[in-house]
Short mmCIF file of N, CA and C in Angstrom, two decimals:
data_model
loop_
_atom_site.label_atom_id
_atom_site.label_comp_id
_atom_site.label_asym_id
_atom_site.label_seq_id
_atom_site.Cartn_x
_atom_site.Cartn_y
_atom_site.Cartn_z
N UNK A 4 11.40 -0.91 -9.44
CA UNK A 4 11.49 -0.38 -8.09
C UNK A 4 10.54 -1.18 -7.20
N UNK A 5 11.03 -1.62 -6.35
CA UNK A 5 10.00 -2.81 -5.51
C UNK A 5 9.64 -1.44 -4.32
N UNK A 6 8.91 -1.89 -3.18
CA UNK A 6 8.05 -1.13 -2.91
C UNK A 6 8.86 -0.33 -1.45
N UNK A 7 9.60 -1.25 -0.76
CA UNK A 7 10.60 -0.54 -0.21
C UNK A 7 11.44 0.68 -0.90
N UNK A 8 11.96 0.49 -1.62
CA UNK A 8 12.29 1.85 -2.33
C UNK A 8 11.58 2.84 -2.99
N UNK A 9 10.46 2.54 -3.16
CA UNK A 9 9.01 3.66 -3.68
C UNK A 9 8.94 4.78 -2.31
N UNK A 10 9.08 3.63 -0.64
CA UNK A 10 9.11 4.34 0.52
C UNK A 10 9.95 5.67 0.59
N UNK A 11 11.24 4.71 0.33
CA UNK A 11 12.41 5.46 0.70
C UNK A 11 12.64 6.92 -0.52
N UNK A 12 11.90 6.71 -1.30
CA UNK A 12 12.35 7.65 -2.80
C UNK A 12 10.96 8.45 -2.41
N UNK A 13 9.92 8.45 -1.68
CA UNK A 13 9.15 9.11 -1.10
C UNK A 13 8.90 10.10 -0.32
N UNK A 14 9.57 9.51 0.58
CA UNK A 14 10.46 9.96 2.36
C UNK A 14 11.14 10.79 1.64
N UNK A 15 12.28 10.77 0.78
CA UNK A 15 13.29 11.23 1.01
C UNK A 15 13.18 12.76 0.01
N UNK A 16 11.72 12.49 -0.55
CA UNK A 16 11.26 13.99 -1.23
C UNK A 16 10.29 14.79 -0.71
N UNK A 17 10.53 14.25 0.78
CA UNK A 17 9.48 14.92 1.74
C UNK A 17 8.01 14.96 1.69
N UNK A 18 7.95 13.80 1.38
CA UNK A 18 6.63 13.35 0.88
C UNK A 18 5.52 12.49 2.34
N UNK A 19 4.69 12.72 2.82
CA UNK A 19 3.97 11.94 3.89
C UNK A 19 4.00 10.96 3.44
N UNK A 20 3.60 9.72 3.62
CA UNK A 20 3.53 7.99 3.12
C UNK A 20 2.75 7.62 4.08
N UNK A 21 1.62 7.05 3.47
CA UNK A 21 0.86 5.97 3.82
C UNK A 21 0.98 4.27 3.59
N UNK A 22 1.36 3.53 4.29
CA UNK A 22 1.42 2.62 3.77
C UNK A 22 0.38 1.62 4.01
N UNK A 23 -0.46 0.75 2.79
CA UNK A 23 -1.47 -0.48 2.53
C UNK A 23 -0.89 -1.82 3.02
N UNK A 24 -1.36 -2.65 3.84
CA UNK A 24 -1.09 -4.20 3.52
C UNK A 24 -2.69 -4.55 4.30
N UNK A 25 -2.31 -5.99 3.59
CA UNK A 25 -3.33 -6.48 4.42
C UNK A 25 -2.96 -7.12 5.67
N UNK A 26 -1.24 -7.06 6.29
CA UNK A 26 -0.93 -7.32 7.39
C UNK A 26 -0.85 -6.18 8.06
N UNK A 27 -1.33 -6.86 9.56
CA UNK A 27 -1.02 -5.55 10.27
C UNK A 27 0.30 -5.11 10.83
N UNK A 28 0.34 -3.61 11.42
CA UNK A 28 1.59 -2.91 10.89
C UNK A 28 2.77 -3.71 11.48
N UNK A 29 3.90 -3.77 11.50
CA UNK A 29 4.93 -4.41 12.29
C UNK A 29 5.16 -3.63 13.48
N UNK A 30 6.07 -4.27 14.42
CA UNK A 30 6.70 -3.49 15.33
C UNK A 30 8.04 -3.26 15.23
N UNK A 31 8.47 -3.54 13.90
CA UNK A 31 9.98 -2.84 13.36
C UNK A 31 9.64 -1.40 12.32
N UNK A 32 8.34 -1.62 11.80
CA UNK A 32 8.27 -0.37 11.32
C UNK A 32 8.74 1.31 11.73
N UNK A 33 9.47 1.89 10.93
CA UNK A 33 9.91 2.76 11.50
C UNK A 33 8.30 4.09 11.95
N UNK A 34 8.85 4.64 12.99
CA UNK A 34 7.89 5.39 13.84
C UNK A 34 7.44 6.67 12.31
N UNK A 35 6.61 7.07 12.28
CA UNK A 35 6.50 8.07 11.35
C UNK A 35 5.58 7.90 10.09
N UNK A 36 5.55 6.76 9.82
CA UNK A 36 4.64 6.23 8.70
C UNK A 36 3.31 5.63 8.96
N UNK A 37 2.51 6.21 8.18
CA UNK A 37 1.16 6.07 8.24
C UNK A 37 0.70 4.60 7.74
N UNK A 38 -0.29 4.20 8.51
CA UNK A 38 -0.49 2.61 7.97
C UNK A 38 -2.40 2.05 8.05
N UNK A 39 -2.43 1.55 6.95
CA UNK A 39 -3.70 1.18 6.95
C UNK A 39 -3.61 -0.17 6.81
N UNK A 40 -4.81 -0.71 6.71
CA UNK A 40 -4.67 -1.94 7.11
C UNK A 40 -5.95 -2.21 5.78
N UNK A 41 -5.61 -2.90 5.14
CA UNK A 41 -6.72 -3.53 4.04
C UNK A 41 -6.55 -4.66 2.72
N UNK A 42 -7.55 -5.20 1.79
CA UNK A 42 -7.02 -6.27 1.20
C UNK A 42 -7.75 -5.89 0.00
N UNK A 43 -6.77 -5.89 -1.41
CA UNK A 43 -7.14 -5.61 -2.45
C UNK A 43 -7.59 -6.91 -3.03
N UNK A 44 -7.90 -8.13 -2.74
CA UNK A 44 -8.35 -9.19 -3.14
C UNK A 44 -9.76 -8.43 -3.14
N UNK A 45 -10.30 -8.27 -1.97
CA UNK A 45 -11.43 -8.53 -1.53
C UNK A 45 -12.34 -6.76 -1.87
N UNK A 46 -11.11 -5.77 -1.33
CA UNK A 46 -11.67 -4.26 -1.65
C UNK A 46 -11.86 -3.98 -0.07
N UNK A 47 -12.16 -4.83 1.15
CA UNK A 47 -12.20 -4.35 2.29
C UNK A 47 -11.28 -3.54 2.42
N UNK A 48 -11.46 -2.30 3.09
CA UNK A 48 -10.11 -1.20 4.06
C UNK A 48 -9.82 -0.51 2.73
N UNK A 49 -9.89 -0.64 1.47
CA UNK A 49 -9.42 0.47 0.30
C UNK A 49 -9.79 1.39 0.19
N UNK A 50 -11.40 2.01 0.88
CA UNK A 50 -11.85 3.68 0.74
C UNK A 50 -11.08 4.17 1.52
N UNK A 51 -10.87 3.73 3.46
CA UNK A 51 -10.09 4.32 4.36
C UNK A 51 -8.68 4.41 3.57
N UNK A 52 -7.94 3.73 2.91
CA UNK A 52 -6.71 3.60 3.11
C UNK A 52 -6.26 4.71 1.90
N UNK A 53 -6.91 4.87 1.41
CA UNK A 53 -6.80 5.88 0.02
C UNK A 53 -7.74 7.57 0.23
N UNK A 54 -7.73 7.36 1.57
CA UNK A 54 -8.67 8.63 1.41
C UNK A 54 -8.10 9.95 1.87
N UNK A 55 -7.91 10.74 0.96
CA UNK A 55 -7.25 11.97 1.25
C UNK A 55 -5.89 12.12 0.63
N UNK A 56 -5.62 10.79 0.26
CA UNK A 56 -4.40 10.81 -0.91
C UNK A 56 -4.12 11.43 -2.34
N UNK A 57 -2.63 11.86 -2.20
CA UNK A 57 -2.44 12.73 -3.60
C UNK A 57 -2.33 11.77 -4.83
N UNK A 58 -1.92 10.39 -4.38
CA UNK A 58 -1.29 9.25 -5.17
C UNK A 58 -1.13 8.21 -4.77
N UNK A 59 -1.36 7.26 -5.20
CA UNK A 59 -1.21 5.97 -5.11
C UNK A 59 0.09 4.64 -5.79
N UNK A 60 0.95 4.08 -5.37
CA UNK A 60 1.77 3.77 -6.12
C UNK A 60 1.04 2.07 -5.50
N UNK A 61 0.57 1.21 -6.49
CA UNK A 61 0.57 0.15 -6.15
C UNK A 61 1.69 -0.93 -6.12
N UNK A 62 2.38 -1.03 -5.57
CA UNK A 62 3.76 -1.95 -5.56
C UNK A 62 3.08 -3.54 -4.40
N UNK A 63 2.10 -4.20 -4.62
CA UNK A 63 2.03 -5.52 -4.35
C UNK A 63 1.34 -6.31 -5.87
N UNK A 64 1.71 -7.44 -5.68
CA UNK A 64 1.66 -8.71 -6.69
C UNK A 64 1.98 -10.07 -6.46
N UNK A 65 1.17 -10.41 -6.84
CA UNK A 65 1.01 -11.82 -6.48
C UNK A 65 0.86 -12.32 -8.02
N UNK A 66 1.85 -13.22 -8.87
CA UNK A 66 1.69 -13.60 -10.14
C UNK A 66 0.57 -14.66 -10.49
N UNK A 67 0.16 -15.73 -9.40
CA UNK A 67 -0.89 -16.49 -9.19
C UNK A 67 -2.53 -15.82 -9.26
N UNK A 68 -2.27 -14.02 -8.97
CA UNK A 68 -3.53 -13.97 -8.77
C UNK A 68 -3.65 -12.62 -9.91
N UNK A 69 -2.87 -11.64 -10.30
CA UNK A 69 -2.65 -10.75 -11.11
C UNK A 69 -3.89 -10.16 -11.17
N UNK A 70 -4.37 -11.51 -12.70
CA UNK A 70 -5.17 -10.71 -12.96
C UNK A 70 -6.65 -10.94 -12.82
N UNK A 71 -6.69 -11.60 -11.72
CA UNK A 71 -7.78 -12.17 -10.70
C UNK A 71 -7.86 -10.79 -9.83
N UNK A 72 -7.02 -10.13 -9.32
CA UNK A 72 -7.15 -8.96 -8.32
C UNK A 72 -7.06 -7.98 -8.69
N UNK A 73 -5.80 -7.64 -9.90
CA UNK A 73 -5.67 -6.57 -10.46
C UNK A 73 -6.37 -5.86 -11.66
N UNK A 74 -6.42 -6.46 -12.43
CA UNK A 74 -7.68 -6.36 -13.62
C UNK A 74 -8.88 -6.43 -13.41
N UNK A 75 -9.45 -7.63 -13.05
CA UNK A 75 -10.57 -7.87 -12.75
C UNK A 75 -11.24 -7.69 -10.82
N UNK A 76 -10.53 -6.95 -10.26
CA UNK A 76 -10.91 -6.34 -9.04
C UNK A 76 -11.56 -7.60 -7.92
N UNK A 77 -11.31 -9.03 -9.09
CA UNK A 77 -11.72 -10.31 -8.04
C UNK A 77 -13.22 -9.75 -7.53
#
């Protein structure tokens, strides 16, 4: 399940959604979704962006950096 459909299978169980990037939000984003702004390379913006959350679904990857960011928190 890539991360667009984590949204939509979210949404559609009446679930609030927050969404993480380290880009900021678009202006096609649909109106309604919550957005933080932060970078799991680095850990900047991850207390705000996770705070008050029931769950977390991490759906970004980068195969170059895995387990440079993901394992080892870089």
């Amino acid at each position: 399940m890539n991360s667009a459909a984590a949204i939509r299978a979210a949404e559609s169980a009446d679930h609030a959604v927050r969404i993480a990037s380290r880009r900021p939000r678009s202006e096609s984003e649909p109106p309604g979704r919550e957005w933080a702004q932060m970078d799991a390379a680095t850990g900047e913006g991850i207390p705000a962006a996770v705070a008050g959350v029931d769950a977390v679904v991490h759906a970004a990857s980068d195969p170059r950096w895995a387990d440079a960011v993901d394992v080892n928190g870089m």
